[in-house]
């Protein structure tokens, strides 16, 4: 006797073929019942779960669209911008005193930088002095004993 590998698909087909008339009759009965009482359609678990499933998929789809419009994926440019900061720089050469801004990574402290006005390496990071005299003026603080003072009004700025 030749050994035949059991084929799940053909077995399944055989079962379906055997049961097909019964299934068709049941399906026909079910359709007839539903026609008489439409509420039965909802009481059929398979249909109810399918409806729930489709409902959940639609809700998830809507949520993903809403989330996408609220927070779009961060583009590379925005990421680079988030990692860098603008620094105010003042040229410490008294004849120049040029004030400009540079964009560097957060925590950048490789000063002095080259002044674009006089081309000397005299650009120092500036901070605002909020004393009554300076009223938010940008100054290059001078350090004495670990404390930074405003060169204009001599008040501690940090
Ligand atoms: Zn300068
Ligand atoms: Zn000051």
PDB file of C-alpha atoms and ligand atoms in Angstrom:
ATOM      1  CA  UNK A   1       0.000   0.000   0.000  1.00  0.00           C
ATOM      2  CA  UNK A   2       1.445   3.302  -1.063  1.00  0.00           C
ATOM      3  CA  UNK A   3       2.000   5.679   1.760  1.00  0.00           C
ATOM      4  CA  UNK A   4       0.103   8.866   1.176  1.00  0.00           C
ATOM      5  CA  UNK A   5       1.124  11.969   2.954  1.00  0.00           C
ATOM      6  CA  UNK A   6      -1.888  13.447   4.699  1.00  0.00           C
ATOM      7  CA  UNK A   7      -2.775  16.629   2.943  1.00  0.00           C
ATOM      8  CA  UNK A   8      -4.536  18.968   5.358  1.00  0.00           C
ATOM      9  CA  UNK A   9      -6.031  20.955   2.540  1.00  0.00           C
ATOM     10  CA  UNK A  10      -7.595  17.990   0.716  1.00  0.00           C
ATOM     11  CA  UNK A  11      -8.859  16.637   4.031  1.00  0.00           C
ATOM     12  CA  UNK A  12     -10.391  19.951   4.830  1.00  0.00           C
ATOM     13  CA  UNK A  13     -11.908  20.070   1.336  1.00  0.00           C
ATOM     14  CA  UNK A  14     -13.362  16.625   1.896  1.00  0.00           C
ATOM     15  CA  UNK A  15     -14.927  17.691   5.175  1.00  0.00           C
ATOM     16  CA  UNK A  16     -16.357  20.816   3.560  1.00  0.00           C
ATOM     17  CA  UNK A  17     -17.732  18.771   0.648  1.00  0.00           C
ATOM     18  CA  UNK A  18     -19.350  16.369   3.082  1.00  0.00           C
ATOM     19  CA  UNK A  19     -20.832  19.059   5.197  1.00  0.00           C
ATOM     20  CA  UNK A  20     -21.631  21.463   2.385  1.00  0.00           C
ATOM     21  CA  UNK A  21     -25.324  20.502   2.029  1.00  0.00           C
ATOM     22  CA  UNK A  22     -25.805  20.841   5.794  1.00  0.00           C
ATOM     23  CA  UNK A  23     -23.956  24.152   5.862  1.00  0.00           C
ATOM     24  CA  UNK A  24     -25.962  25.426   2.922  1.00  0.00           C
ATOM     25  CA  UNK A  25     -29.184  24.425   4.573  1.00  0.00           C
ATOM     26  CA  UNK A  26     -28.141  26.067   7.838  1.00  0.00           C
ATOM     27  CA  UNK A  27     -27.068  29.204   5.998  1.00  0.00           C
ATOM     28  CA  UNK A  28     -30.381  29.259   4.122  1.00  0.00           C
ATOM     29  CA  UNK A  29     -32.257  28.848   7.388  1.00  0.00           C
ATOM     30  CA  UNK A  30     -30.209  31.582   8.960  1.00  0.00           C
ATOM     31  CA  UNK A  31     -30.891  33.965   6.038  1.00  0.00           C
ATOM     32  CA  UNK A  32     -34.598  33.169   6.319  1.00  0.00           C
ATOM     33  CA  UNK A  33     -34.581  33.847  10.048  1.00  0.00           C
ATOM     34  CA  UNK A  34     -32.670  37.087   9.598  1.00  0.00           C
ATOM     35  CA  UNK A  35     -35.201  38.192   6.971  1.00  0.00           C
ATOM     36  CA  UNK A  36     -37.960  37.635   9.467  1.00  0.00           C
ATOM     37  CA  UNK A  37     -36.096  39.093  12.431  1.00  0.00           C
ATOM     38  CA  UNK A  38     -33.257  41.461  11.402  1.00  0.00           C
ATOM     39  CA  UNK A  39     -32.020  41.615  15.025  1.00  0.00           C
ATOM     40  CA  UNK A  40     -30.699  38.058  14.543  1.00  0.00           C
ATOM     41  CA  UNK A  41     -28.015  39.473  12.247  1.00  0.00           C
ATOM     42  CA  UNK A  42     -26.585  41.338  15.215  1.00  0.00           C
ATOM     43  CA  UNK A  43     -27.001  38.328  17.498  1.00  0.00           C
ATOM     44  CA  UNK A  44     -24.809  36.189  15.222  1.00  0.00           C
ATOM     45  CA  UNK A  45     -21.415  36.296  17.008  1.00  0.00           C
ATOM     46  CA  UNK A  46     -19.305  36.091  13.824  1.00  0.00           C
ATOM     47  CA  UNK A  47     -21.004  39.133  12.338  1.00  0.00           C
ATOM     48  CA  UNK A  48     -20.986  40.994  15.628  1.00  0.00           C
ATOM     49  CA  UNK A  49     -17.243  40.454  16.137  1.00  0.00           C
ATOM     50  CA  UNK A  50     -16.523  41.376  12.526  1.00  0.00           C
ATOM     51  CA  UNK A  51     -18.396  44.647  13.039  1.00  0.00           C
ATOM     52  CA  UNK A  52     -16.487  45.304  16.252  1.00  0.00           C
ATOM     53  CA  UNK A  53     -13.213  44.518  14.485  1.00  0.00           C
ATOM     54  CA  UNK A  54     -13.964  46.883  11.602  1.00  0.00           C
ATOM     55  CA  UNK A  55     -15.088  49.527  14.121  1.00  0.00           C
ATOM     56  CA  UNK A  56     -11.851  49.213  16.085  1.00  0.00           C
ATOM     57  CA  UNK A  57      -9.789  49.403  12.861  1.00  0.00           C
ATOM     58  CA  UNK A  58     -11.618  52.581  11.790  1.00  0.00           C
ATOM     59  CA  UNK A  59     -11.101  54.164  15.227  1.00  0.00           C
ATOM     60  CA  UNK A  60      -7.375  53.266  15.192  1.00  0.00           C
ATOM     61  CA  UNK A  61      -7.056  54.648  11.676  1.00  0.00           C
ATOM     62  CA  UNK A  62      -8.734  57.909  12.726  1.00  0.00           C
ATOM     63  CA  UNK A  63      -6.498  58.150  15.822  1.00  0.00           C
ATOM     64  CA  UNK A  64      -3.367  57.627  13.713  1.00  0.00           C
ATOM     65  CA  UNK A  65      -4.506  60.365  11.298  1.00  0.00           C
ATOM     66  CA  UNK A  66      -5.265  62.719  14.212  1.00  0.00           C
ATOM     67  CA  UNK A  67      -1.924  61.943  15.894  1.00  0.00           C
ATOM     68  CA  UNK A  68      -0.124  62.483  12.587  1.00  0.00           C
ATOM     69  CA  UNK A  69      -1.673  65.916  12.137  1.00  0.00           C
ATOM     70  CA  UNK A  70      -0.943  66.940  15.739  1.00  0.00           C
ATOM     71  CA  UNK A  71       2.681  65.757  15.866  1.00  0.00           C
ATOM     72  CA  UNK A  72       4.203  65.223  12.407  1.00  0.00           C
ATOM     73  CA  UNK A  73       7.409  63.160  12.332  1.00  0.00           C
ATOM     74  CA  UNK A  74      10.339  65.340  13.329  1.00  0.00           C
ATOM     75  CA  UNK A  75      12.270  66.252  10.169  1.00  0.00           C
ATOM     76  CA  UNK A  76      16.066  66.235  10.279  1.00  0.00           C
ATOM     77  CA  UNK A  77      16.177  70.009   9.994  1.00  0.00           C
ATOM     78  CA  UNK A  78      13.963  70.518  13.033  1.00  0.00           C
ATOM     79  CA  UNK A  79      16.059  68.014  14.989  1.00  0.00           C
ATOM     80  CA  UNK A  80      19.262  69.880  14.127  1.00  0.00           C
ATOM     81  CA  UNK A  81      17.596  73.133  15.132  1.00  0.00           C
ATOM     82  CA  UNK A  82      16.529  71.624  18.456  1.00  0.00           C
ATOM     83  CA  UNK A  83      20.114  70.583  19.192  1.00  0.00           C
ATOM     84  CA  UNK A  84      21.652  73.983  18.453  1.00  0.00           C
ATOM     85  CA  UNK A  85      21.278  77.408  19.977  1.00  0.00           C
ATOM     86  CA  UNK A  86      21.959  81.011  19.104  1.00  0.00           C
ATOM     87  CA  UNK A  87      24.762  82.701  21.019  1.00  0.00           C
ATOM     88  CA  UNK A  88      25.186  86.430  21.312  1.00  0.00           C
ATOM     89  CA  UNK A  89      28.777  87.445  20.727  1.00  0.00           C
ATOM     90  CA  UNK A  90      30.461  90.802  21.303  1.00  0.00           C
ATOM     91  CA  UNK A  91      33.883  91.797  20.017  1.00  0.00           C
ATOM     92  CA  UNK A  92      36.002  92.804  23.005  1.00  0.00           C
ATOM     93  CA  UNK A  93      38.189  95.127  20.941  1.00  0.00           C
ATOM     94  CA  UNK A  94      37.154  98.596  22.146  1.00  0.00           C
ATOM     95  CA  UNK A  95      37.505 100.073  18.658  1.00  0.00           C
ATOM     96  CA  UNK A  96      35.153  97.439  17.240  1.00  0.00           C
ATOM     97  CA  UNK A  97      32.585  96.305  19.855  1.00  0.00           C
ATOM     98  CA  UNK A  98      30.724  94.445  17.122  1.00  0.00           C
ATOM     99  CA  UNK A  99      27.667  92.485  18.353  1.00  0.00           C
ATOM    100  CA  UNK A 100      26.485  89.474  16.340  1.00  0.00           C
ATOM    101  CA  UNK A 101      24.978  86.036  16.749  1.00  0.00           C
ATOM    102  CA  UNK A 102      26.331  82.598  16.037  1.00  0.00           C
ATOM    103  CA  UNK A 103      24.517  79.270  15.891  1.00  0.00           C
ATOM    104  CA  UNK A 104      26.274  76.450  17.685  1.00  0.00           C
ATOM    105  CA  UNK A 105      25.512  73.245  19.536  1.00  0.00           C
ATOM    106  CA  UNK A 106      24.039  73.525  23.012  1.00  0.00           C
ATOM    107  CA  UNK A 107      26.737  74.071  25.620  1.00  0.00           C
ATOM    108  CA  UNK A 108      29.190  75.494  23.072  1.00  0.00           C
ATOM    109  CA  UNK A 109      31.951  77.391  24.907  1.00  0.00           C
ATOM    110  CA  UNK A 110      34.855  77.475  22.462  1.00  0.00           C
ATOM    111  CA  UNK A 111      35.331  81.222  22.798  1.00  0.00           C
ATOM    112  CA  UNK A 112      36.859  83.488  21.640  1.00  0.00           C
ATOM    113  CA  UNK A 113      35.555  83.272  18.091  1.00  0.00           C
ATOM    114  CA  UNK A 114      36.620  85.358  15.118  1.00  0.00           C
ATOM    115  CA  UNK A 115      34.902  88.715  14.787  1.00  0.00           C
ATOM    116  CA  UNK A 116      33.416  89.142  11.296  1.00  0.00           C
ATOM    117  CA  UNK A 117      33.947  92.910  11.514  1.00  0.00           C
ATOM    118  CA  UNK A 118      37.639  93.224  12.494  1.00  0.00           C
ATOM    119  CA  UNK A 119      38.705  89.600  11.825  1.00  0.00           C
ATOM    120  CA  UNK A 120      40.405  89.280  15.234  1.00  0.00           C
ATOM    121  CA  UNK A 121      39.852  86.366  17.597  1.00  0.00           C
ATOM    122  CA  UNK A 122      38.121  88.697  20.019  1.00  0.00           C
ATOM    123  CA  UNK A 123      34.486  87.522  19.965  1.00  0.00           C
ATOM    124  CA  UNK A 124      33.307  86.654  23.468  1.00  0.00           C
ATOM    125  CA  UNK A 125      29.977  85.261  24.581  1.00  0.00           C
ATOM    126  CA  UNK A 126      27.657  88.043  25.695  1.00  0.00           C
ATOM    127  CA  UNK A 127      25.015  87.953  28.414  1.00  0.00           C
ATOM    128  CA  UNK A 128      22.335  90.454  29.291  1.00  0.00           C
ATOM    129  CA  UNK A 129      22.825  92.699  32.287  1.00  0.00           C
ATOM    130  CA  UNK A 130      19.517  93.600  33.898  1.00  0.00           C
ATOM    131  CA  UNK A 131      20.802  96.179  36.389  1.00  0.00           C
ATOM    132  CA  UNK A 132      19.057  99.556  36.679  1.00  0.00           C
ATOM    133  CA  UNK A 133      21.907 101.120  34.769  1.00  0.00           C
ATOM    134  CA  UNK A 134      22.203  98.560  31.949  1.00  0.00           C
ATOM    135  CA  UNK A 135      18.505  97.638  31.541  1.00  0.00           C
ATOM    136  CA  UNK A 136      19.116  94.400  29.636  1.00  0.00           C
ATOM    137  CA  UNK A 137      22.207  95.529  27.768  1.00  0.00           C
ATOM    138  CA  UNK A 138      24.319  92.791  26.151  1.00  0.00           C
ATOM    139  CA  UNK A 139      27.741  92.728  27.792  1.00  0.00           C
ATOM    140  CA  UNK A 140      30.783  90.477  27.941  1.00  0.00           C
ATOM    141  CA  UNK A 141      31.141  89.696  31.659  1.00  0.00           C
ATOM    142  CA  UNK A 142      34.515  89.936  33.386  1.00  0.00           C
ATOM    143  CA  UNK A 143      35.414  87.291  35.932  1.00  0.00           C
ATOM    144  CA  UNK A 144      36.724  88.021  39.429  1.00  0.00           C
ATOM    145  CA  UNK A 145      37.096  85.217  41.964  1.00  0.00           C
ATOM    146  CA  UNK A 146      34.731  82.931  40.127  1.00  0.00           C
ATOM    147  CA  UNK A 147      31.978  85.545  39.828  1.00  0.00           C
ATOM    148  CA  UNK A 148      31.125  87.236  36.536  1.00  0.00           C
ATOM    149  CA  UNK A 149      30.587  90.965  36.657  1.00  0.00           C
ATOM    150  CA  UNK A 150      29.176  93.418  34.155  1.00  0.00           C
ATOM    151  CA  UNK A 151      32.039  95.642  32.846  1.00  0.00           C
ATOM    152  CA  UNK A 152      29.639  98.557  32.521  1.00  0.00           C
ATOM    153  CA  UNK A 153      27.993  98.705  35.949  1.00  0.00           C
ATOM    154  CA  UNK A 154      30.121  96.249  37.951  1.00  0.00           C
ATOM    155  CA  UNK A 155      27.144  94.179  39.103  1.00  0.00           C
ATOM    156  CA  UNK A 156      27.275  90.379  39.125  1.00  0.00           C
ATOM    157  CA  UNK A 157      25.517  89.091  36.026  1.00  0.00           C
ATOM    158  CA  UNK A 158      25.428  85.348  36.752  1.00  0.00           C
TER     159      UNK A 158
HETATM  160 ZN1  LIG B   1      35.681  93.091  16.142  1.00  0.00          ZN
HETATM  161 ZN1  LIG B   2      25.568  96.090  33.678  1.00  0.00          ZN
END
